[in-house]
PDB file of C-alpha atoms and ligand atoms in Angstrom:
ATOM      1  CA  MET A  19     160.831-127.662-108.101  1.00  0.00           C
ATOM      2  CA  ASN A  20     162.883-125.430-110.432  1.00  0.00           C
ATOM      3  CA  TYR A  21     164.597-127.262-113.269  1.00  0.00           C
ATOM      4  CA  PHE A  22     167.316-125.451-115.261  1.00  0.00           C
ATOM      5  CA  VAL A  23     167.720-126.866-118.762  1.00  0.00           C
ATOM      6  CA  THR A  24     171.194-126.643-120.262  1.00  0.00           C
ATOM      7  CA  ALA A  25     172.887-128.571-123.041  1.00  0.00           C
ATOM      8  CA  ILE A  26     176.201-129.538-124.583  1.00  0.00           C
ATOM      9  CA  GLY A  27     175.749-126.816-127.172  1.00  0.00           C
ATOM     10  CA  THR A  28     173.280-124.703-129.079  1.00  0.00           C
ATOM     11  CA  ASP A  29     170.517-126.248-131.190  1.00  0.00           C
ATOM     12  CA  SER A  30     170.721-129.312-128.908  1.00  0.00           C
ATOM     13  CA  GLY A  31     166.993-129.341-128.227  1.00  0.00           C
ATOM     14  CA  LYS A  32     166.732-127.335-124.985  1.00  0.00           C
ATOM     15  CA  THR A  33     163.550-125.591-126.145  1.00  0.00           C
ATOM     16  CA  LEU A  34     161.935-128.876-127.159  1.00  0.00           C
ATOM     17  CA  VAL A  35     162.971-130.460-123.847  1.00  0.00           C
ATOM     18  CA  SER A  36     161.745-127.393-121.945  1.00  0.00           C
ATOM     19  CA  ALA A  37     158.341-127.674-123.637  1.00  0.00           C
ATOM     20  CA  ILE A  38     158.189-131.391-122.755  1.00  0.00           C
ATOM     21  CA  LEU A  39     159.119-130.740-119.101  1.00  0.00           C
ATOM     22  CA  THR A  40     156.709-127.785-118.864  1.00  0.00           C
ATOM     23  CA  GLU A  41     153.895-129.933-120.233  1.00  0.00           C
ATOM     24  CA  ALA A  42     154.829-132.881-118.016  1.00  0.00           C
ATOM     25  CA  LEU A  43     154.632-130.811-114.808  1.00  0.00           C
ATOM     26  CA  HIS A  44     152.132-128.176-115.935  1.00  0.00           C
ATOM     27  CA  ALA A  45     154.997-125.927-114.906  1.00  0.00           C
ATOM     28  CA  ASP A  46     155.705-122.328-115.786  1.00  0.00           C
ATOM     29  CA  TYR A  47     158.474-121.618-118.315  1.00  0.00           C
ATOM     30  CA  TRP A  48     161.131-118.918-118.191  1.00  0.00           C
ATOM     31  CA  LYS A  49     163.953-117.990-120.573  1.00  0.00           C
ATOM     32  CA  PRO A  50     166.086-115.498-118.617  1.00  0.00           C
ATOM     33  CA  VAL A  51     168.112-114.318-121.593  1.00  0.00           C
ATOM     34  CA  GLN A  52     166.940-114.522-125.216  1.00  0.00           C
ATOM     35  CA  ALA A  53     169.430-113.727-127.969  1.00  0.00           C
ATOM     36  CA  GLY A  54     167.816-113.317-131.374  1.00  0.00           C
ATOM     37  CA  PHE A  55     164.378-114.131-132.772  1.00  0.00           C
ATOM     38  CA  PRO A  56     162.018-115.979-132.917  1.00  0.00           C
ATOM     39  CA  LYS A  57     161.850-116.237-129.133  1.00  0.00           C
ATOM     40  CA  ASP A  58     162.096-119.646-127.464  1.00  0.00           C
ATOM     41  CA  SER A  59     159.225-118.682-125.177  1.00  0.00           C
ATOM     42  CA  GLU A  60     156.947-118.366-128.227  1.00  0.00           C
ATOM     43  CA  ALA A  61     158.056-121.798-129.440  1.00  0.00           C
ATOM     44  CA  VAL A  62     157.346-123.340-126.041  1.00  0.00           C
ATOM     45  CA  GLU A  63     153.922-121.674-125.791  1.00  0.00           C
ATOM     46  CA  ALA A  64     152.950-123.064-129.197  1.00  0.00           C
ATOM     47  CA  LEU A  65     153.895-126.593-128.088  1.00  0.00           C
ATOM     48  CA  LEU A  66     151.848-126.716-124.853  1.00  0.00           C
ATOM     49  CA  SER A  67     148.418-128.327-124.434  1.00  0.00           C
ATOM     50  CA  ASN A  68     147.796-127.713-120.738  1.00  0.00           C
ATOM     51  CA  THR A  69     146.070-124.512-119.606  1.00  0.00           C
ATOM     52  CA  THR A  70     147.938-124.124-116.313  1.00  0.00           C
ATOM     53  CA  SER A  71     151.431-123.286-117.568  1.00  0.00           C
ATOM     54  CA  LYS A  72     152.419-119.637-117.816  1.00  0.00           C
ATOM     55  CA  ILE A  73     155.207-118.259-119.997  1.00  0.00           C
ATOM     56  CA  LEU A  74     157.079-115.782-117.820  1.00  0.00           C
ATOM     57  CA  PRO A  75     158.736-112.724-119.381  1.00  0.00           C
ATOM     58  CA  GLU A  76     162.432-112.827-120.200  1.00  0.00           C
ATOM     59  CA  GLN A  77     164.807-110.743-118.102  1.00  0.00           C
ATOM     60  CA  TYR A  78     166.721-109.756-121.271  1.00  0.00           C
ATOM     61  CA  VAL A  79     165.679-109.840-124.910  1.00  0.00           C
ATOM     62  CA  LEU A  80     168.652-109.154-127.178  1.00  0.00           C
ATOM     63  CA  ASN A  81     168.472-108.621-130.924  1.00  0.00           C
ATOM     64  CA  THR A  82     171.411-110.616-132.227  1.00  0.00           C
ATOM     65  CA  PRO A  83     171.274-114.425-132.550  1.00  0.00           C
ATOM     66  CA  ALA A  84     174.717-114.908-130.978  1.00  0.00           C
ATOM     67  CA  SER A  85     176.425-115.466-127.658  1.00  0.00           C
ATOM     68  CA  PRO A  86     174.634-113.283-125.091  1.00  0.00           C
ATOM     69  CA  HIS A  87     177.838-111.447-124.189  1.00  0.00           C
ATOM     70  CA  TYR A  88     178.166-110.290-127.799  1.00  0.00           C
ATOM     71  CA  ALA A  89     174.452-109.728-128.366  1.00  0.00           C
ATOM     72  CA  ALA A  90     174.445-107.507-125.265  1.00  0.00           C
ATOM     73  CA  GLU A  91     177.452-105.545-126.594  1.00  0.00           C
ATOM     74  CA  VAL A  92     175.670-105.009-129.921  1.00  0.00           C
ATOM     75  CA  ASP A  93     172.604-103.722-128.058  1.00  0.00           C
ATOM     76  CA  ARG A  94     174.829-101.592-125.811  1.00  0.00           C
ATOM     77  CA  VAL A  95     173.500-103.208-122.644  1.00  0.00           C
ATOM     78  CA  SER A  96     175.270-105.190-119.943  1.00  0.00           C
ATOM     79  CA  ILE A  97     173.790-108.363-118.537  1.00  0.00           C
ATOM     80  CA  HIS A  98     174.663-109.971-115.214  1.00  0.00           C
ATOM     81  CA  ALA A  99     173.767-113.385-113.804  1.00  0.00           C
ATOM     82  CA  LYS A 100     172.859-111.945-110.388  1.00  0.00           C
ATOM     83  CA  GLU A 101     170.073-109.853-111.964  1.00  0.00           C
ATOM     84  CA  MET A 102     168.383-113.029-113.228  1.00  0.00           C
ATOM     85  CA  THR A 103     166.383-113.676-110.087  1.00  0.00           C
ATOM     86  CA  LEU A 104     163.323-115.908-110.167  1.00  0.00           C
ATOM     87  CA  PRO A 105     160.237-114.149-111.491  1.00  0.00           C
ATOM     88  CA  PHE A 106     157.171-114.385-109.219  1.00  0.00           C
ATOM     89  CA  THR A 107     154.971-117.383-109.836  1.00  0.00           C
ATOM     90  CA  LYS A 108     152.441-119.324-107.783  1.00  0.00           C
ATOM     91  CA  ASN A 109     153.298-122.473-109.722  1.00  0.00           C
ATOM     92  CA  ARG A 110     155.419-124.857-107.657  1.00  0.00           C
ATOM     93  CA  HIS A 111     157.255-125.980-110.796  1.00  0.00           C
ATOM     94  CA  LEU A 112     159.346-123.766-113.052  1.00  0.00           C
ATOM     95  CA  ILE A 113     161.326-124.765-116.146  1.00  0.00           C
ATOM     96  CA  ILE A 114     164.205-122.395-116.852  1.00  0.00           C
ATOM     97  CA  GLU A 115     165.983-122.565-120.214  1.00  0.00           C
ATOM     98  CA  GLY A 116     169.568-121.431-120.570  1.00  0.00           C
ATOM     99  CA  ALA A 117     171.098-120.159-123.796  1.00  0.00           C
ATOM    100  CA  GLY A 118     173.402-122.391-125.811  1.00  0.00           C
ATOM    101  CA  GLY A 119     175.644-124.553-123.634  1.00  0.00           C
ATOM    102  CA  ALA A 120     176.579-124.179-119.959  1.00  0.00           C
ATOM    103  CA  LEU A 121     179.711-122.082-120.494  1.00  0.00           C
ATOM    104  CA  VAL A 122     178.174-119.529-122.818  1.00  0.00           C
ATOM    105  CA  PRO A 123     179.350-116.095-121.661  1.00  0.00           C
ATOM    106  CA  LEU A 124     176.958-113.449-120.325  1.00  0.00           C
ATOM    107  CA  ASN A 125     179.794-110.895-119.991  1.00  0.00           C
ATOM    108  CA  ASP A 126     183.557-110.923-119.461  1.00  0.00           C
ATOM    109  CA  LYS A 127     183.318-112.867-116.220  1.00  0.00           C
ATOM    110  CA  GLU A 128     180.037-114.793-115.986  1.00  0.00           C
ATOM    111  CA  PHE A 129     178.475-117.675-117.849  1.00  0.00           C
ATOM    112  CA  VAL A 130     174.949-119.004-118.398  1.00  0.00           C
ATOM    113  CA  ILE A 131     175.458-121.691-115.731  1.00  0.00           C
ATOM    114  CA  ASP A 132     176.109-118.942-113.139  1.00  0.00           C
ATOM    115  CA  ILE A 133     172.386-118.123-113.320  1.00  0.00           C
ATOM    116  CA  THR A 134     171.776-121.294-111.279  1.00  0.00           C
ATOM    117  CA  ASN A 135     173.536-119.683-108.292  1.00  0.00           C
ATOM    118  CA  ASN A 136     170.591-117.340-107.789  1.00  0.00           C
ATOM    119  CA  PHE A 137     167.889-119.793-106.747  1.00  0.00           C
ATOM    120  CA  PRO A 138     167.372-123.408-105.719  1.00  0.00           C
ATOM    121  CA  CYS A 139     167.209-125.585-108.821  1.00  0.00           C
ATOM    122  CA  GLU A 140     168.368-128.828-110.358  1.00  0.00           C
ATOM    123  CA  VAL A 141     169.974-128.954-113.768  1.00  0.00           C
ATOM    124  CA  ILE A 142     168.744-131.195-116.566  1.00  0.00           C
ATOM    125  CA  LEU A 143     171.429-131.687-119.218  1.00  0.00           C
ATOM    126  CA  VAL A 144     170.409-132.196-122.850  1.00  0.00           C
ATOM    127  CA  CYS A 145     172.948-134.339-124.678  1.00  0.00           C
ATOM    128  CA  ASN A 146     173.031-135.260-128.359  1.00  0.00           C
ATOM    129  CA  LEU A 147     174.781-138.300-129.829  1.00  0.00           C
ATOM    130  CA  TYR A 148     176.542-136.901-132.921  1.00  0.00           C
ATOM    131  CA  LEU A 149     180.208-137.815-133.526  1.00  0.00           C
ATOM    132  CA  GLY A 150     182.031-135.558-131.052  1.00  0.00           C
ATOM    133  CA  SER A 151     179.233-135.449-128.500  1.00  0.00           C
ATOM    134  CA  ILE A 152     180.978-137.773-126.028  1.00  0.00           C
ATOM    135  CA  ASN A 153     183.695-135.185-125.515  1.00  0.00           C
ATOM    136  CA  HIS A 154     181.198-132.304-125.389  1.00  0.00           C
ATOM    137  CA  SER A 155     179.008-134.187-122.898  1.00  0.00           C
ATOM    138  CA  LEU A 156     181.842-135.244-120.578  1.00  0.00           C
ATOM    139  CA  LEU A 157     183.374-131.752-120.639  1.00  0.00           C
ATOM    140  CA  THR A 158     180.026-130.249-119.665  1.00  0.00           C
ATOM    141  CA  LEU A 159     179.431-132.851-116.966  1.00  0.00           C
ATOM    142  CA  ASN A 160     182.911-132.245-115.559  1.00  0.00           C
ATOM    143  CA  GLU A 161     182.262-128.506-115.431  1.00  0.00           C
ATOM    144  CA  LEU A 162     178.910-128.978-113.672  1.00  0.00           C
ATOM    145  CA  LYS A 163     180.563-131.301-111.143  1.00  0.00           C
ATOM    146  CA  HIS A 164     183.428-128.859-110.583  1.00  0.00           C
ATOM    147  CA  ARG A 165     180.847-126.133-109.849  1.00  0.00           C
ATOM    148  CA  ASN A 166     178.907-128.423-107.470  1.00  0.00           C
ATOM    149  CA  VAL A 167     175.812-127.996-109.597  1.00  0.00           C
ATOM    150  CA  LYS A 168     173.056-130.474-108.690  1.00  0.00           C
ATOM    151  CA  VAL A 169     172.209-132.435-111.818  1.00  0.00           C
ATOM    152  CA  LYS A 170     168.826-134.224-111.895  1.00  0.00           C
ATOM    153  CA  GLY A 171     169.762-136.251-114.977  1.00  0.00           C
ATOM    154  CA  ILE A 172     170.399-136.406-118.684  1.00  0.00           C
ATOM    155  CA  ILE A 173     167.975-136.245-121.590  1.00  0.00           C
ATOM    156  CA  PHE A 174     169.342-137.645-124.856  1.00  0.00           C
ATOM    157  CA  ASN A 175     167.894-135.890-127.846  1.00  0.00           C
ATOM    158  CA  GLY A 176     168.026-136.782-131.544  1.00  0.00           C
ATOM    159  CA  PRO A 177     169.478-139.648-133.576  1.00  0.00           C
ATOM    160  CA  SER A 178     170.463-142.512-131.261  1.00  0.00           C
ATOM    161  CA  ASN A 179     173.941-143.978-130.790  1.00  0.00           C
ATOM    162  CA  PRO A 180     173.835-146.695-128.096  1.00  0.00           C
ATOM    163  CA  SER A 181     177.611-146.960-127.779  1.00  0.00           C
ATOM    164  CA  SER A 182     178.096-143.217-127.249  1.00  0.00           C
ATOM    165  CA  GLU A 183     175.127-143.105-124.879  1.00  0.00           C
ATOM    166  CA  SER A 184     176.447-145.941-122.724  1.00  0.00           C
ATOM    167  CA  ILE A 185     179.938-144.453-122.290  1.00  0.00           C
ATOM    168  CA  ILE A 186     178.479-141.042-121.429  1.00  0.00           C
ATOM    169  CA  VAL A 187     176.141-142.601-118.832  1.00  0.00           C
ATOM    170  CA  LYS A 188     178.977-144.738-117.414  1.00  0.00           C
ATOM    171  CA  HIS A 189     181.076-141.648-116.720  1.00  0.00           C
ATOM    172  CA  ALA A 190     178.174-139.415-115.742  1.00  0.00           C
ATOM    173  CA  GLN A 191     176.704-141.773-113.142  1.00  0.00           C
ATOM    174  CA  LEU A 192     173.400-139.945-113.582  1.00  0.00           C
ATOM    175  CA  PRO A 193     169.891-141.126-114.473  1.00  0.00           C
ATOM    176  CA  VAL A 194     168.733-140.951-118.076  1.00  0.00           C
ATOM    177  CA  LEU A 195     165.409-139.139-117.727  1.00  0.00           C
ATOM    178  CA  LEU A 196     164.310-139.477-121.357  1.00  0.00           C
ATOM    179  CA  ASN A 197     165.410-140.478-124.843  1.00  0.00           C
ATOM    180  CA  ILE A 198     163.896-138.332-127.594  1.00  0.00           C
ATOM    181  CA  LYS A 199     164.040-139.724-131.124  1.00  0.00           C
ATOM    182  CA  GLN A 200     164.671-137.593-134.210  1.00  0.00           C
ATOM    183  CA  GLU A 201     161.049-136.765-134.995  1.00  0.00           C
ATOM    184  CA  GLU A 202     159.560-136.036-138.407  1.00  0.00           C
ATOM    185  CA  LYS A 203     157.880-132.980-136.976  1.00  0.00           C
ATOM    186  CA  ILE A 204     157.668-131.244-133.610  1.00  0.00           C
ATOM    187  CA  ASN A 205     154.148-130.441-132.456  1.00  0.00           C
ATOM    188  CA  LYS A 206     151.869-130.546-129.395  1.00  0.00           C
ATOM    189  CA  GLU A 207     151.163-134.249-129.876  1.00  0.00           C
ATOM    190  CA  VAL A 208     154.880-135.154-129.874  1.00  0.00           C
ATOM    191  CA  VAL A 209     155.392-132.984-126.766  1.00  0.00           C
ATOM    192  CA  ARG A 210     152.449-134.685-125.002  1.00  0.00           C
ATOM    193  CA  LYS A 211     153.883-138.123-125.909  1.00  0.00           C
ATOM    194  CA  TYR A 212     157.257-137.413-124.305  1.00  0.00           C
ATOM    195  CA  ALA A 213     155.714-135.473-121.414  1.00  0.00           C
ATOM    196  CA  SER A 214     153.761-138.580-120.368  1.00  0.00           C
ATOM    197  CA  ILE A 215     156.999-140.604-120.366  1.00  0.00           C
ATOM    198  CA  VAL A 216     159.291-138.143-118.562  1.00  0.00           C
ATOM    199  CA  ARG A 217     156.674-137.285-115.892  1.00  0.00           C
ATOM    200  CA  GLU A 218     157.485-140.559-114.097  1.00  0.00           C
ATOM    201  CA  GLN A 219     161.155-139.530-113.775  1.00  0.00           C
ATOM    202  CA  LEU A 220     160.624-136.120-112.195  1.00  0.00           C
TER     203      LEU A 220
HETATM  204  N1  ATP B 308     164.342-134.753-131.462  1.00  0.00           N
HETATM  205  C1  ATP B 308     164.121-133.843-132.422  1.00  0.00           C
HETATM  206  N2  ATP B 308     163.501-134.200-133.586  1.00  0.00           N
HETATM  207  C2  ATP B 308     163.276-133.292-134.575  1.00  0.00           C
HETATM  208  N3  ATP B 308     163.617-131.989-134.495  1.00  0.00           N
HETATM  209  C3  ATP B 308     164.245-131.591-133.358  1.00  0.00           C
HETATM  210  C4  ATP B 308     164.524-132.476-132.279  1.00  0.00           C
HETATM  211  N4  ATP B 308     165.152-131.777-131.296  1.00  0.00           N
HETATM  212  C5  ATP B 308     165.252-130.509-131.733  1.00  0.00           C
HETATM  213  N5  ATP B 308     164.698-130.383-132.964  1.00  0.00           N
HETATM  214  C6  ATP B 308     164.640-129.144-133.769  1.00  0.00           C
HETATM  215  O1  ATP B 308     165.975-128.651-133.879  1.00  0.00           O
HETATM  216  C7  ATP B 308     165.976-127.204-133.743  1.00  0.00           C
HETATM  217  C8  ATP B 308     166.815-126.809-132.505  1.00  0.00           C
HETATM  218  O2  ATP B 308     166.160-127.282-131.328  1.00  0.00           O
HETATM  219  P1  ATP B 308     165.951-126.286-130.113  1.00  0.00           P
HETATM  220  O3  ATP B 308     165.473-124.956-130.584  1.00  0.00           O
HETATM  221  O4  ATP B 308     165.112-126.989-129.086  1.00  0.00           O
HETATM  222  O5  ATP B 308     167.462-126.150-129.599  1.00  0.00           O
HETATM  223  P2  ATP B 308     167.986-125.274-128.400  1.00  0.00           P
HETATM  224  O6  ATP B 308     168.997-126.076-127.673  1.00  0.00           O
HETATM  225  O7  ATP B 308     166.842-124.742-127.619  1.00  0.00           O
HETATM  226  O8  ATP B 308     168.718-124.055-129.145  1.00  0.00           O
HETATM  227  P3  ATP B 308     169.154-122.649-128.483  1.00  0.00           P
HETATM  228  O9  ATP B 308     170.522-122.853-127.926  1.00  0.00           O
HETATM  229  O10 ATP B 308     169.116-121.715-129.639  1.00  0.00           O
HETATM  230  O11 ATP B 308     168.142-122.288-127.420  1.00  0.00           O
HETATM  231  C9  ATP B 308     164.510-126.789-133.607  1.00  0.00           C
HETATM  232  O12 ATP B 308     163.994-126.483-134.901  1.00  0.00           O
HETATM  233  C10 ATP B 308     163.840-128.041-133.071  1.00  0.00           C
HETATM  234  O13 ATP B 308     162.471-128.119-133.397  1.00  0.00           O
HETATM  235  C1  DNN B 309     171.593-117.629-130.744  1.00  0.00           C
HETATM  236  C2  DNN B 309     171.394-119.053-130.268  1.00  0.00           C
HETATM  237  N1  DNN B 309     170.075-119.475-130.681  1.00  0.00           N
HETATM  238  C3  DNN B 309     171.526-119.159-128.745  1.00  0.00           C
HETATM  239  N2  DNN B 309     170.441-118.428-128.134  1.00  0.00           N
HETATM  240  C4  DNN B 309     172.852-118.646-128.224  1.00  0.00           C
HETATM  241  C5  DNN B 309     173.968-119.562-128.613  1.00  0.00           C
HETATM  242  C6  DNN B 309     175.294-119.076-128.103  1.00  0.00           C
HETATM  243  C7  DNN B 309     176.439-119.993-128.507  1.00  0.00           C
HETATM  244  C8  DNN B 309     177.772-119.431-128.098  1.00  0.00           C
HETATM  245  C9  DNN B 309     178.897-120.427-128.408  1.00  0.00           C
HETATM  246  O1  DNN B 309     178.965-121.488-127.713  1.00  0.00           O
HETATM  247  O2  DNN B 309     179.635-120.215-129.392  1.00  0.00           O
HETATM  248 MG1   MG B 310     166.222-122.848-127.160  1.00  0.00          MG
END
């Protein structure tokens, strides 16, 4: 199964969630478009314990830590969703990490979520519970629904807020695959802990 990890924004925890999902399924990991350094694929590799997972090469590595459409302009390249076809892998599971939120532009017409049109996959949405996240979550969910994107479920990441979580879930009508606490530190042990929990949901 291919899971595409998107979020309600940037810095939401997609890379952490991708590492957890990759560890849970001993999947391969792929970041189609990387904007800025350090690379997410290096972060994921450093957080894995299993020896099966492979980190597949990015389709685009851009130099500027910004929206891919702008980072591509700075690098004088053009990037297109349709070129982000699945890299070859023998692994039956692949975790694909987007960049920023779902409607982050790749160019003047396409967005990160358009990458999911290229191959069978289910989206896993990373939501946070800061003040303002209800709106950001419901806007993203509405957009995914409007695009007929298959959503496997939601992963809540960071400081908890039961009231915000319950209203998001009520409107989303989707399973909560995992709740990740705000951790003191992020390391292989923390990733293994959450991988053992989320494995049952996948
Ligand atoms: N639950 C958590 N507890 C502690 N630190 C966290 C947690 N979730 C994320 N972080 C930290 O917050 C930062 C941003 O997380 P992360 O890189 O996973 O976000 P992202 O959504 O992948 O960002 P980007 O859009 O740049 O890819 C990282 O330093 C990460 O280790
Ligand atoms: C650079 C950052 N780490 C991400 N890779 C890209 C985030 C793009 C955000 C665009 C936006 O929503 O304003
Ligand atoms: Mg990331």
